[in-house]
mmCIF file of C-alpha atoms and ligand atoms in Angstrom:
data_model
loop_
_atom_site.group_PDB
_atom_site.id
_atom_site.type_symbol
_atom_site.label_atom_id
_atom_site.label_comp_id
_atom_site.label_asym_id
_atom_site.label_seq_id
_atom_site.Cartn_x
_atom_site.Cartn_y
_atom_site.Cartn_z
ATOM 1 C CA MET Y 15 -0.028 0.032 -0.034
ATOM 2 C CA VAL Y 16 2.802 2.382 -0.844
ATOM 3 C CA LEU Y 17 0.683 4.972 -2.637
ATOM 4 C CA PHE Y 18 -1.841 4.878 0.233
ATOM 5 C CA GLN Y 19 -3.649 8.169 0.749
ATOM 6 C CA ARG Y 20 -2.427 9.536 -2.589
ATOM 7 C CA LYS Y 21 -5.051 11.106 -4.759
ATOM 8 C CA ILE Y 22 -4.240 10.370 -8.418
ATOM 9 C CA LEU Y 23 -5.932 12.112 -11.271
ATOM 10 C CA LEU Y 24 -5.568 9.826 -14.299
ATOM 11 C CA ALA Y 25 -6.292 11.394 -17.681
ATOM 12 C CA VAL Y 26 -6.759 8.948 -20.518
ATOM 13 C CA THR Y 27 -6.485 10.362 -24.091
ATOM 14 C CA GLY Y 28 -7.383 8.776 -27.369
ATOM 15 C CA GLY Y 29 -4.843 6.172 -28.435
ATOM 16 C CA ILE Y 30 -5.007 2.414 -28.572
ATOM 17 C CA ALA Y 31 -2.813 2.362 -25.431
ATOM 18 C CA ALA Y 32 -5.978 3.619 -23.567
ATOM 19 C CA TYR Y 33 -6.686 -0.087 -22.816
ATOM 20 C CA LYS Y 34 -3.381 -0.212 -20.831
ATOM 21 C CA ALA Y 35 -4.703 2.638 -18.630
ATOM 22 C CA LEU Y 36 -7.208 0.153 -17.119
ATOM 23 C CA GLU Y 37 -4.247 -1.991 -15.872
ATOM 24 C CA LEU Y 38 -2.497 1.203 -14.658
ATOM 25 C CA LEU Y 39 -5.645 2.180 -12.696
ATOM 26 C CA ARG Y 40 -5.801 -1.302 -11.144
ATOM 27 C CA LEU Y 41 -2.155 -1.056 -10.058
ATOM 28 C CA PHE Y 42 -2.761 2.390 -8.495
ATOM 29 C CA LYS Y 43 -5.737 1.030 -6.607
ATOM 30 C CA LYS Y 44 -3.733 -1.979 -5.458
ATOM 31 C CA GLN Y 45 -1.226 0.468 -3.978
ATOM 32 C CA GLY Y 46 -3.982 2.084 -1.928
ATOM 33 C CA ALA Y 47 -4.377 5.263 -4.050
ATOM 34 C CA ASP Y 48 -7.663 7.054 -4.541
ATOM 35 C CA VAL Y 49 -8.039 7.499 -8.356
ATOM 36 C CA ARG Y 50 -10.331 9.649 -10.376
ATOM 37 C CA VAL Y 51 -10.377 9.294 -14.134
ATOM 38 C CA VAL Y 52 -10.895 11.910 -16.800
ATOM 39 C CA MET Y 53 -11.146 10.959 -20.505
ATOM 40 C CA THR Y 54 -11.017 12.805 -23.769
ATOM 41 C CA LYS Y 55 -13.836 12.164 -26.200
ATOM 42 C CA SER Y 56 -11.552 10.075 -28.493
ATOM 43 C CA ALA Y 57 -10.396 7.974 -25.567
ATOM 44 C CA THR Y 58 -13.996 6.834 -25.108
ATOM 45 C CA ALA Y 59 -13.860 5.368 -28.635
ATOM 46 C CA PHE Y 60 -11.154 2.949 -27.445
ATOM 47 C CA VAL Y 61 -12.351 1.983 -23.955
ATOM 48 C CA GLN Y 62 -15.808 2.234 -22.327
ATOM 49 C CA PRO Y 63 -15.827 4.782 -19.495
ATOM 50 C CA LEU Y 64 -17.846 2.282 -17.425
ATOM 51 C CA ALA Y 65 -14.714 0.088 -17.176
ATOM 52 C CA PHE Y 66 -12.857 2.956 -15.562
ATOM 53 C CA GLN Y 67 -15.769 3.736 -13.342
ATOM 54 C CA ALA Y 68 -16.052 0.222 -12.133
ATOM 55 C CA LEU Y 69 -12.305 0.013 -11.330
ATOM 56 C CA SER Y 70 -11.984 3.460 -9.748
ATOM 57 C CA GLY Y 71 -15.240 3.483 -7.874
ATOM 58 C CA HIS Y 72 -15.937 7.031 -9.123
ATOM 59 C CA ALA Y 73 -17.839 8.422 -12.098
ATOM 60 C CA VAL Y 74 -15.602 9.257 -15.024
ATOM 61 C CA HIS Y 75 -15.180 12.964 -15.944
ATOM 62 C CA PHE Y 76 -15.351 14.064 -19.598
ATOM 63 C CA GLU Y 77 -16.958 17.441 -20.064
ATOM 64 C CA LEU Y 78 -15.529 20.879 -19.386
ATOM 65 C CA LEU Y 79 -18.794 22.696 -19.774
ATOM 66 C CA ASP Y 80 -21.189 20.249 -18.243
ATOM 67 C CA THR Y 81 -23.342 22.107 -15.601
ATOM 68 C CA GLU Y 82 -24.089 18.874 -13.763
ATOM 69 C CA ALA Y 83 -20.443 17.797 -13.599
ATOM 70 C CA GLU Y 84 -19.355 21.261 -12.536
ATOM 71 C CA ASN Y 85 -21.944 21.171 -9.797
ATOM 72 C CA ALA Y 86 -20.530 17.924 -8.395
ATOM 73 C CA MET Y 87 -16.768 18.104 -8.933
ATOM 74 C CA GLY Y 88 -15.791 20.690 -11.485
ATOM 75 C CA HIS Y 89 -12.425 21.139 -13.119
ATOM 76 C CA ILE Y 90 -11.025 23.451 -10.402
ATOM 77 C CA GLU Y 91 -12.135 21.070 -7.620
ATOM 78 C CA LEU Y 92 -10.559 18.146 -9.500
ATOM 79 C CA ALA Y 93 -7.334 20.093 -9.976
ATOM 80 C CA ARG Y 94 -7.276 20.988 -6.250
ATOM 81 C CA TRP Y 95 -8.089 17.452 -5.231
ATOM 82 C CA ALA Y 96 -5.184 15.845 -7.076
ATOM 83 C CA ASP Y 97 -1.852 14.987 -5.424
ATOM 84 C CA VAL Y 98 -0.542 13.928 -8.762
ATOM 85 C CA PHE Y 99 -1.791 14.219 -12.405
ATOM 86 C CA VAL Y 100 -0.928 11.366 -14.756
ATOM 87 C CA ILE Y 101 -1.750 11.571 -18.444
ATOM 88 C CA ALA Y 102 -1.505 8.034 -19.809
ATOM 89 C CA PRO Y 103 -1.578 7.560 -22.707
ATOM 90 C CA ALA Y 104 -0.723 11.057 -23.750
ATOM 91 C CA THR Y 105 -1.361 11.438 -27.495
ATOM 92 C CA ALA Y 106 0.533 13.848 -29.793
ATOM 93 C CA ASN Y 107 -2.555 16.035 -29.860
ATOM 94 C CA THR Y 108 -2.790 16.359 -26.040
ATOM 95 C CA LEU Y 109 0.993 16.883 -25.775
ATOM 96 C CA ALA Y 110 0.667 19.718 -28.369
ATOM 97 C CA LYS Y 111 -2.346 21.286 -26.568
ATOM 98 C CA CYS Y 112 -0.603 21.235 -23.144
ATOM 99 C CA ALA Y 113 2.671 22.527 -24.586
ATOM 100 C CA HIS Y 114 0.888 25.584 -25.947
ATOM 101 C CA GLY Y 115 -1.472 26.122 -23.092
ATOM 102 C CA LEU Y 116 -4.666 25.438 -25.031
ATOM 103 C CA ALA Y 117 -7.592 24.505 -22.828
ATOM 104 C CA ASP Y 118 -10.388 23.356 -25.070
ATOM 105 C CA ASP Y 119 -11.282 20.093 -23.215
ATOM 106 C CA LEU Y 120 -11.223 18.840 -19.634
ATOM 107 C CA VAL Y 121 -7.792 17.201 -19.847
ATOM 108 C CA SER Y 122 -5.954 20.209 -21.300
ATOM 109 C CA THR Y 123 -7.769 22.527 -18.923
ATOM 110 C CA LEU Y 124 -6.823 20.372 -15.890
ATOM 111 C CA TYR Y 125 -3.184 20.489 -17.126
ATOM 112 C CA LEU Y 126 -3.304 24.324 -16.653
ATOM 113 C CA ALA Y 127 -5.227 24.173 -13.459
ATOM 114 C CA VAL Y 128 -3.303 21.652 -11.376
ATOM 115 C CA THR Y 129 -0.429 22.695 -9.044
ATOM 116 C CA CYS Y 130 0.665 19.103 -8.279
ATOM 117 C CA PRO Y 131 3.371 17.158 -10.110
ATOM 118 C CA VAL Y 132 2.369 16.084 -13.667
ATOM 119 C CA TYR Y 133 3.430 12.921 -15.443
ATOM 120 C CA PHE Y 134 3.018 12.263 -19.181
ATOM 121 C CA ALA Y 135 3.263 8.823 -20.630
ATOM 122 C CA PRO Y 136 3.248 9.496 -24.358
ATOM 123 C CA ALA Y 137 2.012 6.931 -26.845
ATOM 124 C CA MET Y 138 1.880 7.252 -30.592
ATOM 125 C CA ASN Y 139 3.146 5.931 -33.883
ATOM 126 C CA HIS Y 140 6.971 6.126 -34.169
ATOM 127 C CA VAL Y 141 6.809 8.503 -37.147
ATOM 128 C CA MET Y 142 4.600 10.881 -35.172
ATOM 129 C CA TRP Y 143 6.856 10.570 -32.180
ATOM 130 C CA HIS Y 144 9.959 11.619 -34.181
ATOM 131 C CA HIS Y 145 8.229 14.444 -35.979
ATOM 132 C CA GLY Y 146 9.880 17.765 -35.327
ATOM 133 C CA ALA Y 147 6.607 19.282 -34.092
ATOM 134 C CA THR Y 148 6.203 16.542 -31.410
ATOM 135 C CA GLN Y 149 9.840 16.791 -30.404
ATOM 136 C CA ALA Y 150 9.586 20.555 -30.102
ATOM 137 C CA ASN Y 151 6.407 20.171 -27.977
ATOM 138 C CA LEU Y 152 8.197 17.759 -25.645
ATOM 139 C CA LYS Y 153 11.029 20.269 -25.154
ATOM 140 C CA ARG Y 154 8.470 22.999 -24.493
ATOM 141 C CA LEU Y 155 6.689 20.882 -21.928
ATOM 142 C CA GLN Y 156 9.957 20.205 -20.131
ATOM 143 C CA THR Y 157 10.246 23.901 -19.466
ATOM 144 C CA HIS Y 158 6.969 23.652 -17.504
ATOM 145 C CA GLY Y 159 8.768 21.285 -15.090
ATOM 146 C CA ILE Y 160 6.647 18.210 -15.908
ATOM 147 C CA ASN Y 161 7.813 14.572 -15.815
ATOM 148 C CA PHE Y 162 7.942 12.216 -18.792
ATOM 149 C CA ILE Y 163 7.787 8.476 -18.626
ATOM 150 C CA ALA Y 164 9.399 7.676 -21.988
ATOM 151 C CA PRO Y 165 7.625 5.477 -24.549
ATOM 152 C CA GLU Y 166 9.326 2.214 -25.321
ATOM 153 C CA SER Y 167 10.537 0.763 -28.567
ATOM 154 C CA GLY Y 168 9.012 -2.303 -30.234
ATOM 155 C CA GLU Y 169 6.138 -3.546 -32.343
ATOM 156 C CA GLN Y 170 3.393 -0.950 -32.473
ATOM 157 C CA ALA Y 171 -0.340 -1.442 -32.746
ATOM 158 C CA CYS Y 172 -0.094 -0.268 -36.398
ATOM 159 C CA GLY Y 173 2.259 -3.202 -37.081
ATOM 160 C CA GLU Y 174 5.345 -0.989 -37.492
ATOM 161 C CA ILE Y 175 8.413 -1.163 -35.307
ATOM 162 C CA GLY Y 176 9.895 1.823 -33.555
ATOM 163 C CA VAL Y 177 9.635 4.181 -30.478
ATOM 164 C CA GLY Y 178 6.207 5.249 -29.379
ATOM 165 C CA ARG Y 179 4.695 2.353 -27.399
ATOM 166 C CA MET Y 180 3.394 3.641 -24.025
ATOM 167 C CA ALA Y 181 5.586 2.553 -21.129
ATOM 168 C CA GLU Y 182 4.168 -0.529 -19.412
ATOM 169 C CA PRO Y 183 1.700 0.210 -16.582
ATOM 170 C CA GLU Y 184 4.035 -1.543 -14.086
ATOM 171 C CA THR Y 185 6.848 0.871 -15.228
ATOM 172 C CA ILE Y 186 4.649 3.920 -14.777
ATOM 173 C CA CYS Y 187 3.436 2.814 -11.338
ATOM 174 C CA GLN Y 188 6.992 2.059 -10.182
ATOM 175 C CA ARG Y 189 8.130 5.504 -11.307
ATOM 176 C CA LEU Y 190 5.413 7.157 -9.253
ATOM 177 C CA ILE Y 191 6.204 5.034 -6.242
ATOM 178 C CA SER Y 192 9.922 5.923 -6.331
ATOM 179 C CA ASP Y 193 9.271 9.605 -6.979
ATOM 180 C CA LEU Y 194 6.368 10.200 -4.591
ATOM 181 C CA THR Y 195 7.008 8.091 -1.582
ATOM 182 C CA ALA Y 196 9.227 9.560 1.085
ATOM 183 C CA PRO Y 197 11.301 7.225 3.232
ATOM 184 C CA GLN Y 198 9.129 6.126 6.159
ATOM 185 C CA GLY Y 199 11.538 7.489 8.686
ATOM 186 C CA LEU Y 200 8.779 8.594 11.131
ATOM 187 C CA ALA Y 201 6.804 5.362 11.011
ATOM 188 C CA ASN Y 202 4.900 4.749 14.264
ATOM 189 C CA LEU Y 203 6.022 8.065 15.736
ATOM 190 C CA ASN Y 204 3.552 10.703 17.046
ATOM 191 C CA VAL Y 205 4.135 14.200 15.676
ATOM 192 C CA MET Y 206 2.219 17.262 16.836
ATOM 193 C CA ILE Y 207 2.243 20.476 14.790
ATOM 194 C CA THR Y 208 0.735 23.845 15.600
ATOM 195 C CA ALA Y 209 -0.151 25.966 12.558
ATOM 196 C CA GLY Y 210 -1.646 29.262 11.435
ATOM 197 C CA ALA Y 211 -2.283 32.453 13.327
ATOM 198 C CA THR Y 212 -4.269 32.680 16.553
ATOM 199 C CA ARG Y 213 -7.047 35.286 16.944
ATOM 200 C CA GLU Y 214 -7.423 37.260 20.143
ATOM 201 C CA PRO Y 215 -10.870 38.835 20.411
ATOM 202 C CA LEU Y 216 -11.367 42.494 21.304
ATOM 203 C CA ASP Y 217 -15.163 42.339 21.033
ATOM 204 C CA PRO Y 218 -17.664 39.932 19.341
ATOM 205 C CA VAL Y 219 -16.604 41.133 15.814
ATOM 206 C CA ARG Y 220 -13.008 42.192 16.073
ATOM 207 C CA TYR Y 221 -9.738 40.484 16.884
ATOM 208 C CA LEU Y 222 -5.930 40.844 16.898
ATOM 209 C CA THR Y 223 -4.079 38.522 14.571
ATOM 210 C CA ASN Y 224 -1.178 38.374 12.120
ATOM 211 C CA ARG Y 225 -0.438 37.522 8.483
ATOM 212 C CA SER Y 226 0.409 33.802 8.940
ATOM 213 C CA SER Y 227 -1.461 31.648 6.409
ATOM 214 C CA GLY Y 228 -0.764 28.281 8.046
ATOM 215 C CA LYS Y 229 0.641 26.949 4.716
ATOM 216 C CA MET Y 230 3.993 25.870 6.154
ATOM 217 C CA GLY Y 231 2.488 24.020 9.102
ATOM 218 C CA TYR Y 232 -0.081 22.256 6.849
ATOM 219 C CA ALA Y 233 2.727 21.286 4.450
ATOM 220 C CA LEU Y 234 4.733 19.927 7.349
ATOM 221 C CA ALA Y 235 1.687 17.896 8.558
ATOM 222 C CA SER Y 236 1.400 16.319 5.108
ATOM 223 C CA ALA Y 237 5.176 15.650 4.825
ATOM 224 C CA ALA Y 238 5.241 14.062 8.308
ATOM 225 C CA GLN Y 239 2.282 11.874 7.359
ATOM 226 C CA GLN Y 240 4.061 10.827 4.188
ATOM 227 C CA ALA Y 241 7.041 9.899 6.310
ATOM 228 C CA GLY Y 242 4.762 7.522 8.168
ATOM 229 C CA ALA Y 243 3.986 9.615 11.334
ATOM 230 C CA ASN Y 244 0.715 9.825 13.211
ATOM 231 C CA VAL Y 245 0.021 13.486 13.001
ATOM 232 C CA THR Y 246 -1.946 15.781 15.302
ATOM 233 C CA LEU Y 247 -2.451 19.209 13.727
ATOM 234 C CA ILE Y 248 -3.551 22.004 16.091
ATOM 235 C CA SER Y 249 -4.567 24.844 13.885
ATOM 236 C CA GLY Y 250 -5.662 28.417 14.185
ATOM 237 C CA VAL Y 251 -8.239 29.616 11.665
ATOM 238 C CA THR Y 252 -6.874 29.291 8.114
ATOM 239 C CA HIS Y 253 -8.286 29.106 4.579
ATOM 240 C CA ILE Y 254 -6.603 25.799 3.890
ATOM 241 C CA GLN Y 255 -8.271 22.383 3.597
ATOM 242 C CA SER Y 256 -7.240 20.318 6.628
ATOM 243 C CA PRO Y 257 -5.154 17.288 5.659
ATOM 244 C CA LYS Y 258 -7.094 13.986 5.643
ATOM 245 C CA HIS Y 259 -6.284 11.224 8.117
ATOM 246 C CA CYS Y 260 -4.584 13.382 10.685
ATOM 247 C CA HIS Y 261 -5.996 14.203 14.101
ATOM 248 C CA PHE Y 262 -7.113 17.811 13.461
ATOM 249 C CA VAL Y 263 -7.982 20.197 16.251
ATOM 250 C CA GLN Y 264 -9.319 23.636 15.337
ATOM 251 C CA VAL Y 265 -8.687 26.470 17.838
ATOM 252 C CA GLU Y 266 -8.956 30.239 17.744
ATOM 253 C CA THR Y 267 -6.954 31.821 20.593
ATOM 254 C CA ALA Y 268 -3.461 31.197 21.978
ATOM 255 C CA GLU Y 269 -4.990 29.929 25.266
ATOM 256 C CA GLN Y 270 -7.145 27.469 23.329
ATOM 257 C CA MET Y 271 -4.076 26.369 21.380
ATOM 258 C CA HIS Y 272 -2.122 25.894 24.604
ATOM 259 C CA ALA Y 273 -4.934 23.806 26.131
ATOM 260 C CA ALA Y 274 -5.301 21.675 22.964
ATOM 261 C CA VAL Y 275 -1.553 21.021 22.743
ATOM 262 C CA PHE Y 276 -1.348 19.974 26.390
ATOM 263 C CA SER Y 277 -4.387 17.746 26.202
ATOM 264 C CA ASN Y 278 -2.843 15.854 23.265
ATOM 265 C CA LEU Y 279 0.790 15.892 24.431
ATOM 266 C CA GLU Y 280 0.918 12.384 25.968
ATOM 267 C CA ASN Y 281 3.165 10.058 23.936
ATOM 268 C CA CYS Y 282 4.156 12.857 21.567
ATOM 269 C CA ASP Y 283 7.586 12.147 20.068
ATOM 270 C CA ILE Y 284 8.136 15.286 18.009
ATOM 271 C CA PHE Y 285 6.545 18.717 18.508
ATOM 272 C CA ILE Y 286 6.830 21.331 15.743
ATOM 273 C CA GLY Y 287 5.578 24.859 16.589
ATOM 274 C CA THR Y 288 4.918 26.641 13.321
ATOM 275 C CA ALA Y 289 1.953 28.578 14.623
ATOM 276 C CA ALA Y 290 2.216 32.358 14.651
ATOM 277 C CA VAL Y 291 0.831 32.704 18.141
ATOM 278 C CA VAL Y 292 -0.291 36.220 18.892
ATOM 279 C CA ASP Y 293 2.038 37.362 21.757
ATOM 280 C CA TYR Y 294 -0.441 39.544 23.602
ATOM 281 C CA ARG Y 295 -4.243 39.237 24.068
ATOM 282 C CA PRO Y 296 -6.664 41.911 25.185
ATOM 283 C CA VAL Y 297 -7.168 41.619 28.931
ATOM 284 C CA ILE Y 298 -10.876 42.270 28.355
ATOM 285 C CA CYS Y 299 -13.003 41.082 25.484
ATOM 286 C CA ALA Y 300 -15.981 43.514 25.320
ATOM 287 C CA ASP Y 301 -19.400 41.769 25.408
ATOM 288 C CA GLU Y 302 -20.795 44.124 22.855
ATOM 289 C CA LYS Y 303 -19.339 45.690 19.697
ATOM 290 C CA ILE Y 304 -17.131 48.643 20.673
ATOM 291 C CA LYS Y 305 -18.527 51.882 19.279
ATOM 292 C CA LYS Y 306 -16.356 54.399 17.547
ATOM 293 C CA ASN Y 307 -17.309 57.453 19.745
ATOM 294 C CA ALA Y 308 -14.020 58.098 21.469
ATOM 295 C CA GLU Y 309 -11.163 59.874 19.515
ATOM 296 C CA HIS Y 310 -8.562 57.550 21.209
ATOM 297 C CA ILE Y 311 -9.018 54.156 22.602
ATOM 298 C CA THR Y 312 -6.667 52.220 24.786
ATOM 299 C CA PHE Y 313 -6.524 48.442 25.257
ATOM 300 C CA THR Y 314 -4.530 46.697 27.903
ATOM 301 C CA LEU Y 315 -2.806 43.612 26.556
ATOM 302 C CA GLN Y 316 -1.599 40.688 28.490
ATOM 303 C CA LYS Y 317 1.180 38.248 27.453
ATOM 304 C CA ASN Y 318 0.027 34.941 26.122
ATOM 305 C CA PRO Y 319 1.506 31.650 27.273
ATOM 306 C CA ASP Y 320 4.521 30.540 25.177
ATOM 307 C CA ILE Y 321 3.272 27.187 24.027
ATOM 308 C CA LEU Y 322 6.585 26.053 22.477
ATOM 309 C CA ALA Y 323 8.645 26.985 25.565
ATOM 310 C CA ASP Y 324 6.092 25.264 27.834
ATOM 311 C CA VAL Y 325 6.291 22.065 25.700
ATOM 312 C CA ALA Y 326 10.077 22.062 25.809
ATOM 313 C CA ALA Y 327 10.112 22.640 29.545
ATOM 314 C CA CYS Y 328 7.732 19.816 30.461
ATOM 315 C CA GLU Y 329 8.781 16.477 31.884
ATOM 316 C CA ASN Y 330 9.610 13.868 29.137
ATOM 317 C CA ALA Y 331 9.436 16.703 26.585
ATOM 318 C CA PRO Y 332 9.204 15.617 22.993
ATOM 319 C CA PHE Y 333 11.920 16.510 20.435
ATOM 320 C CA THR Y 334 10.934 20.154 20.098
ATOM 321 C CA VAL Y 335 11.259 22.269 16.997
ATOM 322 C CA GLY Y 336 10.417 25.933 16.843
ATOM 323 C CA PHE Y 337 10.086 28.543 14.077
ATOM 324 C CA SER Y 338 11.414 32.053 14.098
ATOM 325 C CA ALA Y 339 10.027 34.574 11.617
ATOM 326 C CA GLU Y 340 12.188 37.669 11.549
ATOM 327 C CA THR Y 341 12.438 40.977 9.705
ATOM 328 C CA HIS Y 342 16.046 41.552 10.878
ATOM 329 C CA ASN Y 343 18.893 39.852 12.782
ATOM 330 C CA LEU Y 344 17.586 36.464 11.743
ATOM 331 C CA GLU Y 345 20.466 34.351 13.060
ATOM 332 C CA ASN Y 346 20.936 36.106 16.392
ATOM 333 C CA TYR Y 347 17.221 36.021 17.276
ATOM 334 C CA ALA Y 348 16.957 32.369 16.166
ATOM 335 C CA LEU Y 349 19.920 31.244 18.242
ATOM 336 C CA GLU Y 350 18.634 33.232 21.227
ATOM 337 C CA LYS Y 351 15.237 31.403 21.072
ATOM 338 C CA LEU Y 352 16.934 28.050 20.541
ATOM 339 C CA ALA Y 353 18.789 28.502 23.839
ATOM 340 C CA LYS Y 354 16.130 30.424 25.802
ATOM 341 C CA LYS Y 355 13.230 28.109 24.967
ATOM 342 C CA LYS Y 356 15.499 25.020 25.287
ATOM 343 C CA LEU Y 357 14.550 23.733 21.792
ATOM 344 C CA ASN Y 358 16.232 20.888 19.876
ATOM 345 C CA MET Y 359 15.972 22.774 16.603
ATOM 346 C CA ILE Y 360 14.776 26.065 15.236
ATOM 347 C CA ALA Y 361 13.849 26.978 11.641
ATOM 348 C CA ALA Y 362 14.259 30.619 10.907
ATOM 349 C CA ASN Y 363 12.856 32.571 7.899
ATOM 350 C CA TRP Y 364 12.712 36.105 6.737
ATOM 351 C CA VAL Y 365 9.298 37.871 6.705
ATOM 352 C CA GLY Y 366 8.195 41.184 5.270
ATOM 353 C CA ARG Y 367 10.389 40.791 2.176
ATOM 354 C CA ASP Y 368 9.330 40.365 -1.436
ATOM 355 C CA GLU Y 369 10.007 36.637 -1.505
ATOM 356 C CA GLY Y 370 9.004 33.794 0.807
ATOM 357 C CA GLY Y 371 7.509 34.026 4.277
ATOM 358 C CA PHE Y 372 3.953 34.587 5.419
ATOM 359 C CA GLU Y 373 1.071 34.150 2.863
ATOM 360 C CA ARG Y 374 3.524 32.959 0.157
ATOM 361 C CA ASP Y 375 3.709 29.528 -1.517
ATOM 362 C CA GLU Y 376 7.523 29.544 -1.260
ATOM 363 C CA ASN Y 377 9.959 29.942 1.516
ATOM 364 C CA ALA Y 378 13.610 29.469 2.470
ATOM 365 C CA LEU Y 379 14.843 28.396 5.932
ATOM 366 C CA GLU Y 380 17.925 28.579 8.029
ATOM 367 C CA ILE Y 381 17.904 25.723 10.480
ATOM 368 C CA PHE Y 382 19.904 25.754 13.694
ATOM 369 C CA TRP Y 383 20.542 23.198 16.390
ATOM 370 C CA GLN Y 384 23.073 23.028 19.218
ATOM 371 C CA HIS Y 385 26.123 22.086 17.139
ATOM 372 C CA GLY Y 386 25.039 22.625 13.509
ATOM 373 C CA ARG Y 387 23.078 24.554 10.972
ATOM 374 C CA LYS Y 388 21.691 23.966 7.509
ATOM 375 C CA THR Y 389 20.288 26.241 4.841
ATOM 376 C CA LEU Y 390 17.195 25.042 2.903
ATOM 377 C CA ALA Y 391 17.056 27.143 -0.278
ATOM 378 C CA MET Y 392 13.925 28.908 -1.602
ATOM 379 C CA ALA Y 393 11.420 26.207 -2.685
ATOM 380 C CA LYS Y 394 7.711 25.484 -2.662
ATOM 381 C CA LYS Y 395 6.568 25.071 0.877
ATOM 382 C CA SER Y 396 5.561 21.437 0.124
ATOM 383 C CA GLU Y 397 9.146 20.636 -1.032
ATOM 384 C CA LEU Y 398 10.665 22.564 1.817
ATOM 385 C CA ALA Y 399 8.461 20.712 4.276
ATOM 386 C CA ALA Y 400 9.641 17.309 2.979
ATOM 387 C CA GLN Y 401 13.318 18.461 3.381
ATOM 388 C CA LEU Y 402 12.676 19.812 6.906
ATOM 389 C CA ILE Y 403 10.938 16.612 7.935
ATOM 390 C CA ALA Y 404 13.947 14.571 6.589
ATOM 391 C CA LEU Y 405 16.295 16.817 8.651
ATOM 392 C CA ILE Y 406 14.161 16.539 11.826
ATOM 393 C CA THR Y 407 14.060 12.784 11.412
ATOM 394 C CA GLU Y 408 17.878 12.732 11.259
ATOM 395 C CA ARG Y 409 18.333 14.987 14.270
ATOM 396 C CA PHE Y 410 15.633 13.143 16.219
ATOM 397 C CA ASN Y 411 17.368 9.780 15.557
ATOM 398 C CA ASP Y 412 20.675 11.281 16.641
ATOM 399 C CA ALA Y 413 19.234 12.676 19.837
ATOM 400 C CA LYS Y 414 17.713 9.275 20.614
ATOM 401 C CA LYS Y 415 21.094 7.552 20.118
ATOM 402 C CA MET Y 416 22.770 10.079 22.447
ATOM 403 C CA HIS Y 417 20.179 10.039 25.228
ATOM 404 C CA GLY Y 418 18.957 6.398 24.826
HETATM 405 O O1 LIG W 529 9.241 34.020 20.606
HETATM 406 P P1 LIG W 529 8.675 33.917 19.255
HETATM 407 O O2 LIG W 529 7.213 34.136 19.174
HETATM 408 O O3 LIG W 529 9.437 34.678 18.202
HETATM 409 O O4 LIG W 529 8.936 32.379 18.868
HETATM 410 C C1 LIG W 529 8.437 31.732 17.787
HETATM 411 C C2 LIG W 529 8.242 30.290 17.965
HETATM 412 O O5 LIG W 529 7.542 30.138 19.260
HETATM 413 C C3 LIG W 529 7.345 29.638 16.944
HETATM 414 O O6 LIG W 529 7.748 28.215 16.823
HETATM 415 C C4 LIG W 529 5.915 29.706 17.595
HETATM 416 O O7 LIG W 529 5.093 28.694 17.138
HETATM 417 C C5 LIG W 529 6.257 29.565 19.113
HETATM 418 N N1 LIG W 529 5.365 30.330 19.971
HETATM 419 C C6 LIG W 529 4.445 29.631 20.774
HETATM 420 N N2 LIG W 529 3.682 30.353 21.635
HETATM 421 C C7 LIG W 529 3.767 31.610 21.728
HETATM 422 C C8 LIG W 529 4.681 32.402 20.896
HETATM 423 C C9 LIG W 529 5.450 31.647 20.043
HETATM 424 O O8 LIG W 529 4.383 28.407 20.677
HETATM 425 N N3 LIG W 529 2.939 32.314 22.577
#
């Protein structure tokens, strides 16, 4: 069940190799993946959609402009849903459309709409494969950062011999497994992550908060899950879909986050505090909406509990990792927090600059621990999260060796 929990969007386009996509779907399902199938019109001439429906357990999607389909799971929902988009077989026509950004059917539109990794398994007659137009399209697609699973050489459906036969389903499935599955370095470990901003109410309609989106924390929750951990995600209010299959606790204020963390802390092996906890809360939350009569208004604020420091200070503390978002003096502040809060590691990042940080999809991190440091270069938060989880796993195992 190596691809367990993966959501694979499988696009079948119109070539004779479409029949092999049934076997591919069966292999994905055998690996525990959830698969949804989209077909081009010409693909349905080769294989009945019902066969894909029966094997996937979901209705097959064909139409871009079908009101009923868009009501249920439209192209944007499908694109958001997918962890990986596989086009197999990919015909010369679909390759050309995707290379040039045309979006005149569901498959080519999804190509533009997905943000997940994309795999093409081309299949066509060998003369078509070698044509300059196809080769130019392949080169162009490579600049979009997509992945190819090269066609094989041999006897083709047309009776000719040459390159163009779709890679075998087993080869495609193995490629996904090796690309997508992280080493299970956190198997059977309990990881708790705080994420997002807290909100500290001033009155029934207003609150103090900050710009944190929660993206980094949620990406870390997914990466830890993919490394085999049981994940508890304690989250402030965000606009992100909560990851499936984790223990998710929604909170609003710092005090609620503190309480949720401590009521779930038993048997926690690794704690990662990514939440941007609001440092001070209003002492009084007005019962009624505050009216704007006065020219000046004063609120007394009270310091919130430091969740991270409290976790690190508790008996049998888990391996504790903090974050440090800074606008200046990044290294000094990070090292100071590492020591003061008695953390095992701290990940520091710049905020308030053009690139990376709060609300962005990308980030770069400087990681510090007692006798070392590492830079993780600017990358998508999902990639950065996988790298950080790998580093945490390494340091956690080292700490365990040292302290038994
Ligand atoms: O001290 P500072 O807020 O800069 O430290 C940031 C780190 O501490 C982050 O990991 C954040 O999640 C955590 N923190 C916390 N509780 C607070 C404030 C910060 O857990 N009240």
